Structure formats: C-alpha cells, structure tokens
Amino acid sequence: MKLNHNLLLTATSALISLSAFGWGQKGHDTTAYIAECHLTPTAKDSISRILGGKSLVYYSNWPDNACHTEKYAYTKTWHYKNIDEGQEYSKVKDIKEGSIVSALNEQIAILNNPQTSDEDKWLALVLTTHFLGDIHQPMHMGRLSDRGGNRHDIKFFNSGTNLHSAWDSRLPESAHKWSYSEWQYNIDRATPEEEVFIVEGGTPYSWGEETYEIAKKVYDATPIGTNVAYDYIADWTPVIEQQFLRGGLRLADILNEAFDPEYKARNGMKNKK
C-alpha cells in the first residue's frame, strides 16, 4: 500500500477546521474503542491486517485531517447532513457532493464487496469508523442556516464559543475527564438485549433521523446567547454517553458483518441501505 498515512496525519494537523468536526478526538476514539471491544476474533484479525497492525482508534480522527487535503477534499461534505428548522428529515435530499448518510451507505457497500482491494477497504474502513461518530453527534445533523451550529453563538462558562464547538469537545470533556478506555469501561454496559435493540435493523438513514431528532431538542434547549454551565452539562451528559455507545456498537455490527462470514450468517442479512 503506497499511501503514506502517517505523513498525511502530520502534514495536515494544522489545517483542521471546526466545521468538519464530528465529536472531538476523545469522542471518535471512544466510539472506535467500543467497536474494537465488540469485534469478533475473525473480524479483528482481518481489520488488523488491512490497517497494517494499527487499531481503529489509531485512525479514528484521520478523516478530519484528510478532508482538508487536495486528495481527499471530496469527502468534506460527507461528515454531516444539514437540515434547517421546520424541514422534514424525509424530504431533505442529499446535496450532489454527498452527505454523511450517502457516504456511509457507499463505504459500507465497499466493505462488503469481496472484490474490493485492501487499499480501498483501508479507506472505507477508516471513513466508516469516523462517520459512525459523526452521525451520532447532534450538530452534524444541524441546521444549514448556521452551518451545523458553527454560527450559533453561545458561551461556555462565560467564554465565547458556538454550539457546534461546544458539542464537539467542551461538553464531553466537561461531562467526564476520562480517557477513551475509561469512557468505554464506564458506559459500555448494555445488556445483550439492549445491544440488539441498538443495532438491529438500523441503517445510516435511520441513525441520521434519530440524531436529527436529538439536534432539534439541543437547539430548543440552547438559544443563541446561552451560557452553558453545570446544569446544562448534567442534563446532556446522558445523551453524550448514549450517542458514544450507539456509535460504537453499531460500528462493531457493521464491521463484524463485513469481515466475519459466520457473524453475518448468524445474524442474517440486515437491510443496511
């Protein structure tokens, strides 16, 4: 594989724009690590081989860097789907460049295609890992009019910021000062029945709609000028925990189906489109 991924990570680290972020680094790492903890041995071995021995966590934030390079600029709009206030989710079509919903459908199809090269699977795997975090971040289903909350000015303990940035990192980091492995240890405690409920029958379309409904509540609770403080953090911490867990478990399900034939046969062909 000729891609120099480490070089790209280093060369683009200074180019990151907040408008492309889903969760901050901790959120993406947590989502990826939860998924790793639920991979079957067969899937884990295949993924490790494709990633050159690296983990899902290692590359979980790579797409936020890559989309600001010429080579991967086409993926910029794949991190979100903007829906303005009053619009119905089902009636908002993707822009021609693609959205997170269409991008996830495309990448999952690549992962499930036995004719896909390892190099193409590498990219699809890294993008899918990242986008499962993005699609569960409410502001990535935010309004077009304010660029997913980037132009929705608020305060965070009297410090100026915007709604998107607050939800990216400041709110999760204020909820718990944990490493990604501590996040996984403390929130990855769903019962087998709860796990089935989270993953069964879900699709990128339905996950986007689910997150859009949360986004509407976030906007209602956070008018322009809101000063986020302890009560807000307490109210929304359970939602952050829920979204991290949903993203991780759904990512594991996608990857187990793509890389473990026995898992796919055991669980049946779910309609993921």
XYZ file of C-alpha atoms in Angstrom:
273
model
C 0.000 0.000 0.000
C 1.566 3.260 -1.158
C -0.388 5.783 0.878
C 1.822 7.488 3.439
C -0.838 7.860 6.110
C 1.482 8.921 8.916
C 2.909 11.704 6.789
C -0.556 12.878 5.892
C -1.574 12.962 9.538
C 1.396 15.151 10.384
C 1.244 17.442 7.376
C -2.442 18.268 7.778
C -2.784 18.543 11.532
C -2.643 22.341 11.401
C -5.327 22.591 8.757
C -8.291 21.273 10.717
C -11.462 23.362 10.592
C -14.115 23.142 13.295
C -16.826 22.996 10.660
C -15.775 19.456 9.743
C -15.527 18.007 13.213
C -17.990 15.424 14.496
C -17.046 14.630 18.027
C -13.669 15.860 19.147
C -10.788 13.411 19.253
C -11.959 11.822 22.511
C -15.404 11.096 21.120
C -14.110 9.456 17.956
C -11.542 7.455 19.922
C -14.241 6.273 22.327
C -16.591 5.230 19.533
C -13.788 3.312 17.826
C -12.641 1.632 21.021
C -16.146 0.494 21.957
C -16.376 -1.046 18.494
C -12.997 -2.774 18.926
C -14.208 -4.317 22.174
C -17.161 -5.900 20.330
C -15.367 -7.260 17.254
C -15.291 -10.994 16.709
C -11.799 -12.541 16.582
C -12.195 -13.129 12.843
C -13.188 -9.542 12.145
C -10.472 -8.196 14.417
C -7.770 -10.188 12.601
C -8.930 -9.021 9.161
C -9.156 -5.395 10.242
C -5.715 -5.501 11.839
C -4.247 -6.865 8.619
C -5.883 -4.168 6.486
C -4.776 -1.428 8.891
C -1.199 -2.689 8.921
C -1.386 -3.753 12.551
C -2.874 -0.436 13.702
C -6.119 -0.144 15.653
C -9.413 1.530 14.760
C -8.609 4.130 17.404
C -5.315 4.961 15.722
C -7.125 6.154 12.595
C -10.429 7.299 14.100
C -9.671 11.020 13.627
C -7.761 10.713 10.340
C -10.686 11.790 8.094
C -10.940 15.181 9.830
C -7.376 15.855 8.712
C -7.615 14.228 5.322
C -10.640 16.182 4.079
C -8.515 19.356 4.173
C -6.013 17.947 1.695
C -6.382 18.140 -2.064
C -6.509 14.364 -2.408
C -9.446 13.861 -0.066
C -11.216 17.224 -0.358
C -14.151 15.436 -1.986
C -15.030 13.953 1.421
C -15.675 17.306 3.162
C -19.462 17.176 2.863
C -19.513 13.519 3.898
C -19.203 14.433 7.581
C -22.702 15.880 8.009
C -26.219 16.410 6.684
C -27.704 19.851 7.245
C -31.446 20.180 7.815
C -32.966 23.570 8.530
C -35.590 24.322 11.144
C -39.045 23.264 10.016
C -37.806 20.857 7.340
C -38.853 17.232 7.439
C -35.950 14.807 7.522
C -37.540 12.523 4.943
C -37.951 15.358 2.440
C -34.402 16.745 2.565
C -32.391 15.310 -0.304
C -28.629 14.923 -0.295
C -26.551 17.582 -1.980
C -24.804 16.406 -5.129
C -21.446 16.155 -3.339
C -22.968 13.671 -0.886
C -23.777 13.678 2.817
C -22.914 11.515 5.785
C -25.893 9.261 5.045
C -24.989 8.584 1.411
C -21.288 8.344 2.277
C -21.883 5.701 4.926
C -24.049 3.664 2.561
C -21.288 3.817 -0.032
C -18.448 2.914 2.343
C -20.365 0.030 3.921
C -21.059 -1.361 0.451
C -17.331 -1.179 -0.349
C -16.506 -3.072 2.856
C -18.992 -5.798 1.987
C -17.816 -6.219 -1.601
C -15.463 -9.235 -1.803
C -13.882 -7.742 -4.941
C -12.697 -4.602 -3.118
C -8.925 -4.239 -2.882
C -7.265 -3.983 0.513
C -6.262 -0.396 -0.250
C -9.853 0.593 -0.992
C -11.014 -1.304 2.073
C -8.471 0.618 4.141
C -10.059 3.919 3.161
C -13.630 2.639 3.531
C -12.780 1.198 6.942
C -11.227 4.426 8.221
C -14.038 6.579 6.849
C -16.750 4.308 8.233
C -15.122 4.329 11.666
C -15.075 8.120 11.701
C -18.523 8.637 10.196
C -20.181 6.408 12.795
C -19.004 9.001 15.298
C -20.131 11.938 13.166
C -23.630 10.659 12.511
C -24.260 10.406 16.260
C -23.090 13.963 17.019
C -26.264 16.099 17.043
C -24.680 19.119 15.381
C -23.730 17.010 12.380
C -27.433 16.820 11.705
C -27.756 20.539 12.487
C -29.159 23.445 10.533
C -27.918 24.613 7.151
C -28.624 28.231 8.123
C -25.974 28.183 10.883
C -23.636 25.571 9.379
C -24.500 22.918 11.922
C -24.259 25.263 14.886
C -20.963 26.874 13.851
C -22.695 30.253 13.580
C -24.914 29.717 16.611
C -23.034 31.772 19.183
C -23.204 30.772 22.842
C -20.997 30.914 25.920
C -19.360 28.101 27.826
C -18.855 29.206 31.428
C -18.881 32.791 30.102
C -16.277 32.017 27.425
C -17.395 32.745 23.859
C -17.897 29.734 21.579
C -20.520 28.260 19.280
C -22.965 25.392 19.622
C -21.070 23.057 17.299
C -17.744 23.559 19.026
C -19.314 23.092 22.446
C -20.770 19.752 21.443
C -17.582 18.619 19.713
C -15.300 18.603 22.720
C -16.031 21.021 25.520
C -19.268 19.405 26.613
C -17.990 15.781 26.527
C -14.759 16.767 28.282
C -16.745 18.610 30.959
C -19.035 15.624 31.412
C -16.180 13.267 32.296
C -12.422 13.751 32.406
C -11.819 10.236 31.135
C -9.502 8.635 28.612
C -11.240 6.826 25.759
C -10.654 3.483 27.517
C -12.240 4.865 30.701
C -15.216 6.057 28.678
C -15.612 2.555 27.261
C -15.255 0.927 30.677
C -17.903 3.125 32.234
C -20.580 3.344 29.512
C -20.208 0.089 27.571
C -22.517 -1.806 29.912
C -25.610 -2.522 27.855
C -27.301 -5.887 28.338
C -27.326 -8.292 25.368
C -30.985 -7.391 24.840
C -30.183 -3.675 24.854
C -27.346 -4.190 22.383
C -29.686 -5.990 19.984
C -32.173 -3.124 20.255
C -29.444 -0.580 19.450
C -28.086 -2.318 16.350
C -30.903 -4.432 14.921
C -32.456 -3.187 11.690
C -30.667 0.171 11.813
C -29.391 1.986 8.746
C -27.432 5.198 8.149
C -30.748 6.773 7.154
C -32.494 5.829 10.400
C -29.465 6.743 12.540
C -29.362 10.167 10.905
C -33.051 10.692 11.573
C -32.603 9.594 15.187
C -29.770 12.093 15.675
C -31.723 14.834 13.888
C -34.477 14.495 16.491
C -31.861 14.984 19.218
C -30.450 18.002 17.377
C -33.849 19.677 17.403
C -34.003 19.295 21.186
C -30.458 20.658 21.536
C -31.395 23.787 19.592
C -34.538 24.255 21.684
C -32.501 23.972 24.885
C -29.669 26.235 23.677
C -30.873 29.555 22.238
C -28.293 31.961 20.881
C -26.509 33.582 23.812
C -26.997 30.656 26.199
C -24.323 30.392 28.871
C -23.605 26.699 29.245
C -22.849 25.784 32.852
C -23.217 22.916 35.303
C -26.953 22.348 34.899
C -26.686 22.088 31.108
C -23.785 19.641 31.374
C -25.729 17.481 33.824
C -28.807 17.482 31.571
C -26.949 16.461 28.406
C -24.264 14.096 29.724
C -26.585 11.050 29.471
C -27.213 11.900 25.807
C -23.486 12.106 25.077
C -22.948 8.739 26.770
C -25.851 7.262 24.803
C -24.546 8.561 21.470
C -20.994 7.325 22.052
C -22.329 3.873 22.891
C -24.742 3.746 19.963
C -21.980 4.711 17.551
C -19.552 2.119 18.909
C -21.988 -0.786 18.964
C -23.335 -0.002 15.508
C -19.810 0.295 14.116
C -18.917 -3.107 15.558
C -22.012 -4.634 13.983
C -21.154 -3.164 10.570
C -17.567 -4.401 10.726
C -18.434 -7.849 12.054
C -20.872 -8.301 9.169
C -18.278 -7.124 6.662
C -15.339 -9.171 7.941
C -16.813 -12.264 9.605
C -18.946 -14.515 7.371
C -20.119 -16.564 10.346
C -21.355 -13.433 12.116
C -23.247 -12.378 9.004
C -24.808 -15.803 8.637
C -25.694 -15.981 12.316
C -27.301 -12.567 12.414
C -28.921 -12.651 8.981
C -28.637 -10.066 6.232
C -29.824 -6.811 7.768
C -31.124 -4.194 5.400
C -28.398 -1.545 5.704
C -29.142 0.950 2.999
